[in-house]
PDB file of C-alpha atoms in Angstrom:
ATOM      1  CA  MET A   1      -0.566  11.863 -45.367  1.00  0.00           C
ATOM      2  CA  SER A   2       2.251  12.105 -43.314  1.00  0.00           C
ATOM      3  CA  PHE A   3       2.137  10.624 -39.886  1.00  0.00           C
ATOM      4  CA  THR A   4       3.464  12.115 -36.750  1.00  0.00           C
ATOM      5  CA  PRO A   5       3.815   9.559 -34.037  1.00  0.00           C
ATOM      6  CA  VAL A   6       2.793  10.682 -30.339  1.00  0.00           C
ATOM      7  CA  ASN A   7       4.689  10.127 -27.455  1.00  0.00           C
ATOM      8  CA  PRO A   8       0.923   8.870 -24.630  1.00  0.00           C
ATOM      9  CA  ARG A   9       3.412   8.986 -21.232  1.00  0.00           C
ATOM     10  CA  PRO A  10       1.864  13.305 -21.166  1.00  0.00           C
ATOM     11  CA  PHE A  11      -1.805  11.794 -21.716  1.00  0.00           C
ATOM     12  CA  LEU A  12      -1.296   9.526 -18.791  1.00  0.00           C
ATOM     13  CA  GLN A  13       0.323  11.688 -16.400  1.00  0.00           C
ATOM     14  CA  SER A  14      -2.146  14.003 -17.622  1.00  0.00           C
ATOM     15  CA  LEU A  15      -4.699  12.182 -15.851  1.00  0.00           C
ATOM     16  CA  ILE A  16      -3.641  12.355 -12.536  1.00  0.00           C
ATOM     17  CA  GLY A  17      -5.180  12.982  -9.859  1.00  0.00           C
ATOM     18  CA  LYS A  18      -8.615  12.869 -12.168  1.00  0.00           C
ATOM     19  CA  PRO A  19     -11.662  10.676 -11.969  1.00  0.00           C
ATOM     20  CA  VAL A  20     -11.208   7.807 -14.160  1.00  0.00           C
ATOM     21  CA  ILE A  21     -12.399   4.515 -15.446  1.00  0.00           C
ATOM     22  CA  SER A  22     -10.090   1.576 -16.115  1.00  0.00           C
ATOM     23  CA  ARG A  23     -11.981  -1.383 -17.811  1.00  0.00           C
ATOM     24  CA  LEU A  24     -10.536  -4.582 -17.745  1.00  0.00           C
ATOM     25  CA  LYS A  25     -10.000  -7.387 -19.923  1.00  0.00           C
ATOM     26  CA  TRP A  26     -12.831  -9.458 -18.478  1.00  0.00           C
ATOM     27  CA  GLY A  27     -15.369  -7.066 -18.281  1.00  0.00           C
ATOM     28  CA  GLN A  28     -15.324  -4.878 -15.330  1.00  0.00           C
ATOM     29  CA  GLU A  29     -15.044  -1.510 -14.519  1.00  0.00           C
ATOM     30  CA  TYR A  30     -13.206   0.589 -11.343  1.00  0.00           C
ATOM     31  CA  LYS A  31     -14.318   4.218 -11.193  1.00  0.00           C
ATOM     32  CA  GLY A  32     -12.100   6.385  -8.685  1.00  0.00           C
ATOM     33  CA  LEU A  33      -9.456   9.003  -8.854  1.00  0.00           C
ATOM     34  CA  LEU A  34      -5.864   7.954  -9.942  1.00  0.00           C
ATOM     35  CA  ALA A  35      -3.441   8.598  -7.319  1.00  0.00           C
ATOM     36  CA  SER A  36      -0.484   7.173  -9.574  1.00  0.00           C
ATOM     37  CA  ILE A  37       0.799   5.291 -13.012  1.00  0.00           C
ATOM     38  CA  ASP A  38       3.750   3.339 -14.277  1.00  0.00           C
ATOM     39  CA  SER A  39       4.753   3.218 -17.142  1.00  0.00           C
ATOM     40  CA  TYR A  40       3.289  -0.482 -18.166  1.00  0.00           C
ATOM     41  CA  MET A  41       0.298   1.155 -17.290  1.00  0.00           C
ATOM     42  CA  ASN A  42       0.055  -0.087 -13.807  1.00  0.00           C
ATOM     43  CA  LEU A  43      -2.372   2.213 -11.848  1.00  0.00           C
ATOM     44  CA  GLN A  44      -3.470   3.216  -8.106  1.00  0.00           C
ATOM     45  CA  LEU A  45      -7.061   3.885  -7.083  1.00  0.00           C
ATOM     46  CA  VAL A  46      -8.788   6.065  -4.912  1.00  0.00           C
ATOM     47  CA  LYS A  47     -12.585   6.229  -3.766  1.00  0.00           C
ATOM     48  CA  ALA A  48     -12.498   3.027  -6.154  1.00  0.00           C
ATOM     49  CA  GLU A  49     -16.786   1.841  -7.297  1.00  0.00           C
ATOM     50  CA  GLU A  50     -16.542  -0.798  -9.399  1.00  0.00           C
ATOM     51  CA  PHE A  51     -18.647  -1.635 -12.208  1.00  0.00           C
ATOM     52  CA  GLN A  52     -20.504  -5.077 -13.612  1.00  0.00           C
ATOM     53  CA  ASP A  53     -22.209  -5.296 -16.940  1.00  0.00           C
ATOM     54  CA  GLY A  54     -22.596  -1.489 -16.290  1.00  0.00           C
ATOM     55  CA  ASN A  55     -24.435  -1.382 -12.422  1.00  0.00           C
ATOM     56  CA  SER A  56     -22.263  -0.416  -9.898  1.00  0.00           C
ATOM     57  CA  MET A  57     -21.235  -2.652  -7.215  1.00  0.00           C
ATOM     58  CA  GLY A  58     -20.120  -0.458  -4.667  1.00  0.00           C
ATOM     59  CA  GLU A  59     -17.124   1.507  -3.739  1.00  0.00           C
ATOM     60  CA  LEU A  60     -14.263  -1.468  -2.226  1.00  0.00           C
ATOM     61  CA  PRO A  61     -12.521   0.594   0.957  1.00  0.00           C
ATOM     62  CA  GLY A  62      -9.233   1.452   1.062  1.00  0.00           C
ATOM     63  CA  GLU A  63      -6.388   2.311  -2.380  1.00  0.00           C
ATOM     64  CA  LEU A  64      -6.882  -0.085  -5.628  1.00  0.00           C
ATOM     65  CA  LEU A  65      -3.884  -1.209  -6.544  1.00  0.00           C
ATOM     66  CA  ILE A  66      -4.934  -2.655 -10.451  1.00  0.00           C
ATOM     67  CA  ARG A  67      -2.258  -5.122 -12.272  1.00  0.00           C
ATOM     68  CA  CYS A  68      -1.402  -3.621 -16.453  1.00  0.00           C
ATOM     69  CA  ASN A  69      -1.530  -6.805 -17.846  1.00  0.00           C
ATOM     70  CA  ASN A  70      -5.557  -7.140 -17.338  1.00  0.00           C
ATOM     71  CA  ILE A  71      -6.273  -3.783 -17.761  1.00  0.00           C
ATOM     72  CA  LEU A  72      -7.768  -2.951 -21.398  1.00  0.00           C
ATOM     73  CA  TYR A  73      -8.250   0.480 -21.546  1.00  0.00           C
ATOM     74  CA  VAL A  74      -7.944   3.858 -19.559  1.00  0.00           C
ATOM     75  CA  ARG A  75     -10.635   6.802 -19.954  1.00  0.00           C
ATOM     76  CA  GLU A  76     -11.205  10.021 -17.763  1.00  0.00           C
ATOM     77  CA  VAL A  77     -14.696  10.508 -16.521  1.00  0.00           C
ATOM     78  CA  PRO A  78     -16.146  14.176 -17.385  1.00  0.00           C
ATOM     79  CA  GLU A  79     -16.079  16.618 -14.928  1.00  0.00           C
ATOM     80  CA  GLU A  80     -18.677  16.117 -12.359  1.00  0.00           C
ATOM     81  CA  LYS A  81     -20.396  17.548  -9.109  1.00  0.00           C
ATOM     82  CA  THR A  82     -18.328  14.883  -7.147  1.00  0.00           C
ATOM     83  CA  THR A  83     -15.309  15.472  -8.071  1.00  0.00           C
ATOM     84  CA  MET A  84     -14.242  18.203  -6.115  1.00  0.00           C
ATOM     85  CA  ASP A  85     -15.290  16.427  -2.846  1.00  0.00           C
ATOM     86  CA  SER A  86     -13.005  13.149  -3.722  1.00  0.00           C
ATOM     87  CA  SER A  87     -10.242  14.632  -5.757  1.00  0.00           C
ATOM     88  CA  ALA A  88     -10.332  15.958  -2.211  1.00  0.00           C
ATOM     89  CA  ALA A  89      -9.604  13.031  -0.476  1.00  0.00           C
ATOM     90  CA  ALA A  90      -7.176  11.816  -3.373  1.00  0.00           C
ATOM     91  CA  ASP A  91      -5.210  14.685  -2.871  1.00  0.00           C
ATOM     92  CA  SER A  92      -5.525  13.808   0.859  1.00  0.00           C
ATOM     93  CA  THR A  93      -4.081  10.201   0.397  1.00  0.00           C
ATOM     94  CA  MET A  94      -0.923  11.372  -1.907  1.00  0.00           C
ATOM     95  CA  GLN A  95      -0.259  14.513   0.904  1.00  0.00           C
ATOM     96  CA  GLU A  96      -0.243  11.309   3.769  1.00  0.00           C
ATOM     97  CA  ARG A  97       2.211   9.708   1.198  1.00  0.00           C
ATOM     98  CA  GLY A  98       4.340  11.929   0.600  1.00  0.00           C
ATOM     99  CA  ALA A  99       5.351  14.309  -2.769  1.00  0.00           C
ATOM    100  CA  VAL A 100       5.881  12.522  -5.574  1.00  0.00           C
ATOM    101  CA  SER A 101       7.171  13.791  -8.774  1.00  0.00           C
ATOM    102  CA  GLU A 102       5.677  12.820 -12.395  1.00  0.00           C
ATOM    103  CA  ASP A 103       8.947  11.101 -12.848  1.00  0.00           C
ATOM    104  CA  GLU A 104       9.127   8.937 -10.043  1.00  0.00           C
ATOM    105  CA  GLN A 105       5.102   8.404 -10.761  1.00  0.00           C
ATOM    106  CA  MET A 106       6.187   7.114 -14.108  1.00  0.00           C
ATOM    107  CA  GLU A 107       9.567   5.028 -12.459  1.00  0.00           C
ATOM    108  CA  ASP A 108       9.004   1.656 -14.249  1.00  0.00           C
ATOM    109  CA  GLY A 109       6.283   0.816 -11.395  1.00  0.00           C
ATOM    110  CA  GLU A 110       8.112   1.230  -8.760  1.00  0.00           C
ATOM    111  CA  GLN A 111       7.334   4.207  -6.967  1.00  0.00           C
ATOM    112  CA  LEU A 112       3.691   2.163  -6.768  1.00  0.00           C
ATOM    113  CA  PHE A 113       4.722  -0.577  -4.963  1.00  0.00           C
ATOM    114  CA  ILE A 114       6.867   1.573  -2.967  1.00  0.00           C
ATOM    115  CA  GLN A 115       3.755   3.299  -1.802  1.00  0.00           C
ATOM    116  CA  SER A 116       1.930   0.041  -1.080  1.00  0.00           C
ATOM    117  CA  PRO A 117       0.717  -1.195   1.959  1.00  0.00           C
ATOM    118  CA  ILE A 118       4.169  -2.684   3.361  1.00  0.00           C
ATOM    119  CA  GLY A 119       2.799  -4.662   6.795  1.00  0.00           C
ATOM    120  CA  LYS A 120      -0.780  -4.309   6.561  1.00  0.00           C
ATOM    121  CA  LEU A 121      -3.836  -6.130   6.220  1.00  0.00           C
ATOM    122  CA  GLY A 122      -4.970  -6.012   2.318  1.00  0.00           C
ATOM    123  CA  ILE A 123      -7.029  -8.160  -0.120  1.00  0.00           C
ATOM    124  CA  SER A 124      -5.030  -9.719  -3.058  1.00  0.00           C
ATOM    125  CA  CYS A 125      -8.304 -10.807  -6.327  1.00  0.00           C
ATOM    126  CA  LEU A 126      -6.901 -12.524  -8.169  1.00  0.00           C
ATOM    127  CA  LYS A 127      -8.330 -13.641 -12.216  1.00  0.00           C
ATOM    128  CA  TRP A 128     -10.054 -16.738 -11.599  1.00  0.00           C
ATOM    129  CA  GLY A 129     -12.286 -14.834  -8.705  1.00  0.00           C
ATOM    130  CA  GLN A 130     -10.875 -16.556  -5.293  1.00  0.00           C
ATOM    131  CA  GLU A 131      -9.132 -13.485  -2.412  1.00  0.00           C
ATOM    132  CA  TYR A 132      -7.248 -13.494  -0.429  1.00  0.00           C
ATOM    133  CA  LYS A 133      -6.456 -11.555   3.017  1.00  0.00           C
ATOM    134  CA  GLY A 134      -3.370 -11.172   4.805  1.00  0.00           C
ATOM    135  CA  LEU A 135      -0.771  -9.218   6.054  1.00  0.00           C
ATOM    136  CA  LEU A 136       1.609  -7.661   2.921  1.00  0.00           C
ATOM    137  CA  ALA A 137       5.019  -8.955   3.865  1.00  0.00           C
ATOM    138  CA  SER A 138       6.605  -7.932   0.725  1.00  0.00           C
ATOM    139  CA  ILE A 139       5.431  -7.078  -2.897  1.00  0.00           C
ATOM    140  CA  ASP A 140       8.438  -6.346  -6.209  1.00  0.00           C
ATOM    141  CA  SER A 141       7.636  -4.333  -9.558  1.00  0.00           C
ATOM    142  CA  TYR A 142       6.100  -6.801 -10.928  1.00  0.00           C
ATOM    143  CA  MET A 143       3.258  -7.275  -8.442  1.00  0.00           C
ATOM    144  CA  ASN A 144       5.212 -10.402  -7.339  1.00  0.00           C
ATOM    145  CA  LEU A 145       3.899 -10.981  -3.155  1.00  0.00           C
ATOM    146  CA  GLN A 146       4.360 -12.229  -0.071  1.00  0.00           C
ATOM    147  CA  LEU A 147       1.750 -12.398   2.522  1.00  0.00           C
ATOM    148  CA  VAL A 148       1.970 -13.780   6.233  1.00  0.00           C
ATOM    149  CA  LYS A 149      -1.603 -15.279   7.964  1.00  0.00           C
ATOM    150  CA  ALA A 150      -3.774 -15.398   4.753  1.00  0.00           C
ATOM    151  CA  GLU A 151      -6.646 -16.486   4.684  1.00  0.00           C
ATOM    152  CA  GLU A 152      -8.594 -17.808   1.975  1.00  0.00           C
ATOM    153  CA  PHE A 153     -12.400 -17.088   0.313  1.00  0.00           C
ATOM    154  CA  GLN A 154     -14.112 -18.085  -2.351  1.00  0.00           C
ATOM    155  CA  ASP A 155     -17.240 -16.644  -3.394  1.00  0.00           C
ATOM    156  CA  GLY A 156     -17.040 -14.469  -0.346  1.00  0.00           C
ATOM    157  CA  ASN A 157     -16.567 -17.615   2.065  1.00  0.00           C
ATOM    158  CA  SER A 158     -13.920 -17.946   4.423  1.00  0.00           C
ATOM    159  CA  MET A 159     -12.155 -21.296   3.220  1.00  0.00           C
ATOM    160  CA  GLY A 160     -10.233 -20.455   6.582  1.00  0.00           C
ATOM    161  CA  GLU A 161      -6.577 -19.768   7.251  1.00  0.00           C
ATOM    162  CA  LEU A 162      -3.297 -21.450   5.295  1.00  0.00           C
ATOM    163  CA  PRO A 163      -0.771 -22.169   7.860  1.00  0.00           C
ATOM    164  CA  GLY A 164       2.556 -20.551   6.945  1.00  0.00           C
ATOM    165  CA  GLU A 165       3.377 -17.134   4.663  1.00  0.00           C
ATOM    166  CA  LEU A 166       1.886 -17.488   1.226  1.00  0.00           C
ATOM    167  CA  LEU A 167       3.394 -16.406  -2.110  1.00  0.00           C
ATOM    168  CA  ILE A 168       1.715 -15.485  -4.768  1.00  0.00           C
ATOM    169  CA  ARG A 169       2.756 -14.838  -8.624  1.00  0.00           C
ATOM    170  CA  CYS A 170       1.919 -11.930 -10.167  1.00  0.00           C
ATOM    171  CA  ASN A 171       0.120 -13.182 -13.480  1.00  0.00           C
ATOM    172  CA  ASN A 172      -2.488 -14.409 -11.318  1.00  0.00           C
ATOM    173  CA  ILE A 173      -3.465 -10.948  -9.787  1.00  0.00           C
ATOM    174  CA  LEU A 174      -6.482  -8.744 -10.835  1.00  0.00           C
ATOM    175  CA  TYR A 175      -6.006  -5.868  -8.447  1.00  0.00           C
ATOM    176  CA  VAL A 176      -4.143  -5.453  -4.679  1.00  0.00           C
ATOM    177  CA  ARG A 177      -6.563  -3.408  -1.666  1.00  0.00           C
ATOM    178  CA  GLU A 178      -5.284  -1.895   1.269  1.00  0.00           C
ATOM    179  CA  VAL A 179      -7.802  -3.849   4.347  1.00  0.00           C
ATOM    180  CA  PRO A 180      -8.992  -0.472   6.214  1.00  0.00           C
ATOM    181  CA  GLU A 181      -8.373  -0.478   9.939  1.00  0.00           C
ATOM    182  CA  GLU A 182      -9.838  -3.606  11.583  1.00  0.00           C
ATOM    183  CA  LYS A 183      -9.435  -4.308  15.585  1.00  0.00           C
ATOM    184  CA  THR A 184      -7.981  -7.057  14.431  1.00  0.00           C
ATOM    185  CA  THR A 185      -4.856  -5.806  12.542  1.00  0.00           C
ATOM    186  CA  MET A 186      -2.798  -5.308  15.415  1.00  0.00           C
ATOM    187  CA  ASP A 187      -2.909  -8.407  16.917  1.00  0.00           C
ATOM    188  CA  SER A 188      -2.540  -9.907  13.023  1.00  0.00           C
ATOM    189  CA  SER A 189       0.624  -6.507  12.124  1.00  0.00           C
ATOM    190  CA  ALA A 190       2.544  -7.949  15.283  1.00  0.00           C
ATOM    191  CA  ALA A 191       3.123 -11.066  13.908  1.00  0.00           C
ATOM    192  CA  ALA A 192       4.320 -10.287  10.477  1.00  0.00           C
ATOM    193  CA  ASP A 193       6.691  -8.219  12.182  1.00  0.00           C
ATOM    194  CA  SER A 194       7.842 -10.600  14.482  1.00  0.00           C
ATOM    195  CA  THR A 195       8.116 -13.046  10.575  1.00  0.00           C
ATOM    196  CA  MET A 196      10.299 -10.505   8.959  1.00  0.00           C
ATOM    197  CA  GLN A 197      12.401  -9.599  12.329  1.00  0.00           C
ATOM    198  CA  GLU A 198      13.279 -13.517  11.571  1.00  0.00           C
ATOM    199  CA  ARG A 199      13.865 -13.041   7.980  1.00  0.00           C
ATOM    200  CA  GLY A 200      16.027  -9.739   8.947  1.00  0.00           C
ATOM    201  CA  ALA A 201      15.720  -6.422   8.038  1.00  0.00           C
ATOM    202  CA  VAL A 202      14.847  -6.078   3.897  1.00  0.00           C
ATOM    203  CA  SER A 203      14.685  -2.241   2.798  1.00  0.00           C
ATOM    204  CA  GLU A 204      12.564  -0.852   0.139  1.00  0.00           C
ATOM    205  CA  ASP A 205      15.038  -0.943  -2.203  1.00  0.00           C
ATOM    206  CA  GLU A 206      15.953  -4.656  -1.649  1.00  0.00           C
ATOM    207  CA  GLN A 207      11.573  -5.538  -1.269  1.00  0.00           C
ATOM    208  CA  MET A 208      11.537  -3.951  -5.001  1.00  0.00           C
ATOM    209  CA  GLU A 209      14.953  -5.998  -6.823  1.00  0.00           C
ATOM    210  CA  ASP A 210      12.912  -7.265  -9.240  1.00  0.00           C
ATOM    211  CA  GLY A 211      11.380 -10.198  -7.219  1.00  0.00           C
ATOM    212  CA  GLU A 212      14.700 -11.189  -6.056  1.00  0.00           C
ATOM    213  CA  GLN A 213      14.175 -10.505  -2.389  1.00  0.00           C
ATOM    214  CA  LEU A 214      11.134 -12.062  -2.320  1.00  0.00           C
ATOM    215  CA  PHE A 215      12.663 -15.136  -2.963  1.00  0.00           C
ATOM    216  CA  ILE A 216      16.426 -15.182  -0.951  1.00  0.00           C
ATOM    217  CA  GLN A 217      13.682 -15.091   1.892  1.00  0.00           C
ATOM    218  CA  SER A 218      11.455 -18.100   0.259  1.00  0.00           C
ATOM    219  CA  PRO A 219      12.016 -21.386   2.289  1.00  0.00           C
ATOM    220  CA  ILE A 220      14.605 -23.088   0.782  1.00  0.00           C
ATOM    221  CA  GLY A 221      15.427 -26.644   1.972  1.00  0.00           C
ATOM    222  CA  LYS A 222      11.720 -26.652   3.626  1.00  0.00           C
ATOM    223  CA  LEU A 223       8.530 -28.345   3.129  1.00  0.00           C
ATOM    224  CA  GLY A 224       6.852 -26.619   0.571  1.00  0.00           C
ATOM    225  CA  ILE A 225       3.305 -26.949  -1.223  1.00  0.00           C
ATOM    226  CA  SER A 226       3.640 -25.163  -4.563  1.00  0.00           C
ATOM    227  CA  CYS A 227      -0.490 -24.705  -5.939  1.00  0.00           C
ATOM    228  CA  LEU A 228      -1.262 -24.408  -9.462  1.00  0.00           C
ATOM    229  CA  LYS A 229      -4.028 -22.624 -11.746  1.00  0.00           C
ATOM    230  CA  TRP A 230      -5.787 -26.207 -12.470  1.00  0.00           C
ATOM    231  CA  GLY A 231      -5.740 -26.787  -8.852  1.00  0.00           C
ATOM    232  CA  GLN A 232      -3.035 -29.591  -8.344  1.00  0.00           C
ATOM    233  CA  GLU A 233      -0.758 -29.383  -5.349  1.00  0.00           C
ATOM    234  CA  TYR A 234       2.659 -30.371  -5.339  1.00  0.00           C
ATOM    235  CA  LYS A 235       4.643 -30.845  -1.581  1.00  0.00           C
ATOM    236  CA  GLY A 236       7.669 -31.678  -1.450  1.00  0.00           C
ATOM    237  CA  LEU A 237      11.442 -29.994  -0.267  1.00  0.00           C
ATOM    238  CA  LEU A 238      12.287 -26.763  -2.395  1.00  0.00           C
ATOM    239  CA  ALA A 239      15.381 -27.679  -3.575  1.00  0.00           C
ATOM    240  CA  SER A 240      15.802 -24.089  -5.933  1.00  0.00           C
ATOM    241  CA  ILE A 241      13.291 -21.402  -7.095  1.00  0.00           C
ATOM    242  CA  ASP A 242      14.271 -18.556  -9.389  1.00  0.00           C
ATOM    243  CA  SER A 243      13.521 -15.194 -10.252  1.00  0.00           C
ATOM    244  CA  TYR A 244      10.421 -15.922 -12.297  1.00  0.00           C
ATOM    245  CA  MET A 245       9.268 -17.653  -9.623  1.00  0.00           C
ATOM    246  CA  ASN A 246      10.345 -21.393 -11.794  1.00  0.00           C
ATOM    247  CA  LEU A 247      10.680 -24.153  -8.361  1.00  0.00           C
ATOM    248  CA  GLN A 248      12.205 -27.485  -7.914  1.00  0.00           C
ATOM    249  CA  LEU A 249      11.205 -30.299  -5.350  1.00  0.00           C
ATOM    250  CA  VAL A 250      12.666 -33.292  -4.326  1.00  0.00           C
ATOM    251  CA  LYS A 251       9.976 -35.874  -2.777  1.00  0.00           C
ATOM    252  CA  ALA A 252       7.097 -33.923  -4.198  1.00  0.00           C
ATOM    253  CA  GLU A 253       3.998 -35.817  -3.520  1.00  0.00           C
ATOM    254  CA  GLU A 254       0.727 -34.768  -6.007  1.00  0.00           C
ATOM    255  CA  PHE A 255      -1.639 -33.923  -4.324  1.00  0.00           C
ATOM    256  CA  GLN A 256      -5.609 -33.704  -6.391  1.00  0.00           C
ATOM    257  CA  ASP A 257      -8.697 -32.413  -5.011  1.00  0.00           C
ATOM    258  CA  GLY A 258      -6.668 -32.687  -1.568  1.00  0.00           C
ATOM    259  CA  ASN A 259      -5.943 -36.227  -1.746  1.00  0.00           C
ATOM    260  CA  SER A 260      -2.687 -38.041  -2.165  1.00  0.00           C
ATOM    261  CA  MET A 261      -1.561 -39.167  -5.863  1.00  0.00           C
ATOM    262  CA  GLY A 262       1.076 -40.808  -4.491  1.00  0.00           C
ATOM    263  CA  GLU A 263       4.733 -39.433  -4.801  1.00  0.00           C
ATOM    264  CA  LEU A 264       6.739 -38.152  -7.863  1.00  0.00           C
ATOM    265  CA  PRO A 265       9.643 -40.397  -8.545  1.00  0.00           C
ATOM    266  CA  GLY A 266      13.164 -37.368  -9.439  1.00  0.00           C
ATOM    267  CA  GLU A 267      12.791 -33.861  -8.245  1.00  0.00           C
ATOM    268  CA  LEU A 268      10.302 -32.265 -10.531  1.00  0.00           C
ATOM    269  CA  LEU A 269      10.655 -28.739 -12.245  1.00  0.00           C
ATOM    270  CA  ILE A 270       7.495 -26.803 -12.068  1.00  0.00           C
ATOM    271  CA  ARG A 271       6.980 -24.006 -14.816  1.00  0.00           C
ATOM    272  CA  CYS A 272       6.262 -21.093 -13.111  1.00  0.00           C
ATOM    273  CA  ASN A 273       3.498 -20.291 -15.498  1.00  0.00           C
ATOM    274  CA  LYS A 274       1.709 -22.882 -13.959  1.00  0.00           C
ATOM    275  CA  ILE A 275       1.958 -21.584  -9.942  1.00  0.00           C
ATOM    276  CA  LEU A 276      -0.842 -19.733  -8.432  1.00  0.00           C
ATOM    277  CA  TYR A 277       1.599 -19.710  -5.022  1.00  0.00           C
ATOM    278  CA  VAL A 278       3.406 -21.048  -3.332  1.00  0.00           C
ATOM    279  CA  ARG A 279       3.052 -21.458   0.645  1.00  0.00           C
ATOM    280  CA  GLU A 280       5.693 -22.643   2.742  1.00  0.00           C
ATOM    281  CA  VAL A 281       4.261 -26.111   5.288  1.00  0.00           C
ATOM    282  CA  PRO A 282       4.853 -25.505   8.712  1.00  0.00           C
ATOM    283  CA  GLU A 283       7.398 -28.112  10.411  1.00  0.00           C
ATOM    284  CA  GLU A 284       5.953 -31.851  10.380  1.00  0.00           C
ATOM    285  CA  ARG A 285       7.788 -34.811  11.796  1.00  0.00           C
ATOM    286  CA  THR A 286       8.235 -35.354   8.445  1.00  0.00           C
ATOM    287  CA  THR A 287      10.030 -32.670   7.829  1.00  0.00           C
ATOM    288  CA  MET A 288      13.470 -33.392   9.304  1.00  0.00           C
ATOM    289  CA  ASP A 289      13.717 -37.142   7.371  1.00  0.00           C
ATOM    290  CA  SER A 290      12.902 -35.605   3.877  1.00  0.00           C
ATOM    291  CA  SER A 291      15.164 -32.240   4.695  1.00  0.00           C
ATOM    292  CA  THR A 292      17.795 -35.096   5.150  1.00  0.00           C
ATOM    293  CA  ALA A 293      17.032 -36.325   1.445  1.00  0.00           C
ATOM    294  CA  ALA A 294      17.515 -33.021  -0.245  1.00  0.00           C
ATOM    295  CA  ASP A 295      20.381 -31.610   1.507  1.00  0.00           C
ATOM    296  CA  SER A 296      21.660 -35.669   0.092  1.00  0.00           C
ATOM    297  CA  THR A 297      20.580 -33.892  -3.307  1.00  0.00           C
ATOM    298  CA  MET A 298      21.740 -31.154  -3.274  1.00  0.00           C
ATOM    299  CA  GLN A 299      25.303 -32.357  -2.493  1.00  0.00           C
ATOM    300  CA  GLU A 300      25.164 -34.389  -4.949  1.00  0.00           C
ATOM    301  CA  ARG A 301      24.866 -31.638  -7.729  1.00  0.00           C
ATOM    302  CA  GLY A 302      27.433 -29.243  -5.172  1.00  0.00           C
ATOM    303  CA  ALA A 303      26.955 -26.810  -3.505  1.00  0.00           C
ATOM    304  CA  VAL A 304      24.790 -23.410  -4.933  1.00  0.00           C
ATOM    305  CA  SER A 305      24.653 -20.064  -3.896  1.00  0.00           C
ATOM    306  CA  GLU A 306      21.712 -18.085  -3.242  1.00  0.00           C
ATOM    307  CA  ASP A 307      23.191 -15.924  -5.826  1.00  0.00           C
ATOM    308  CA  GLU A 308      23.213 -18.319  -8.128  1.00  0.00           C
ATOM    309  CA  GLN A 309      20.143 -19.509  -7.046  1.00  0.00           C
ATOM    310  CA  MET A 310      18.697 -16.354  -8.336  1.00  0.00           C
ATOM    311  CA  GLU A 311      19.852 -16.109 -11.636  1.00  0.00           C
ATOM    312  CA  ASP A 312      16.646 -15.928 -13.654  1.00  0.00           C
ATOM    313  CA  GLY A 313      16.098 -19.631 -13.304  1.00  0.00           C
ATOM    314  CA  GLU A 314      19.339 -20.734 -14.686  1.00  0.00           C
ATOM    315  CA  GLN A 315      20.393 -22.958 -11.416  1.00  0.00           C
ATOM    316  CA  VAL A 316      17.439 -24.316 -11.776  1.00  0.00           C
TER     317      VAL A 316
END
């Protein structure tokens, strides 16, 4: 019996604009109109409803962007009476963002992120249950993302705003969704605009360069905190970071449950897949001395340009 392989891409394309169910590895299901999907199976849903153990948890406001590595499968939902209204809503949303061809929708995830709500209020939900709500300053084709004025939530309860900008590594993200406009959005947006103006205008193409722009914008030479998946935090001067988010700290101090465990001698090289997020620490009195120590260390190893720092982790 002969077997003829069939490319699943036409099947994926045929689901655009139709109601689908995406089941994740962790058991959740999301039902909504498929607005866009790429060849990695990153997908974007409109009017998404969340299900846990078969029970509806309600509709999630805004659009939903689910990262590919969490998805177990995607399937089409048989036609229902509600499909027409939902489809109309999806069509309206897609018309607002402009016509996108099938080829563009399938371009290795890029179209999904070009359409993302840059400069708007969004929520990033992590696999471990935390949520981070803030202004989306930048996102790349891996779904590494950068938030301004980020507020952390645990079990739906606010843990307060994290000072500085927040850079969340892609492999921790379950999904990203836009928050419907709120009264607070204007002030927050102004803060994000101010931050982005300070770092200089960045085009969509630059934002999409495989994560590099996120890291070129990162606080090299400044005091930062790296939070790991297991809860530890490391505070020190960021000497170098690459497009995978491997990073190098000088004068790194370790924290467990918020308590200092002391400074680690030598430089610290943290591997990317251990990192939950990296954030800049607002300027402190200690920054100048620490920065001087970092400058001295970097001078000893020789001047390194941004391009060299960005060479896929090699300089690190």
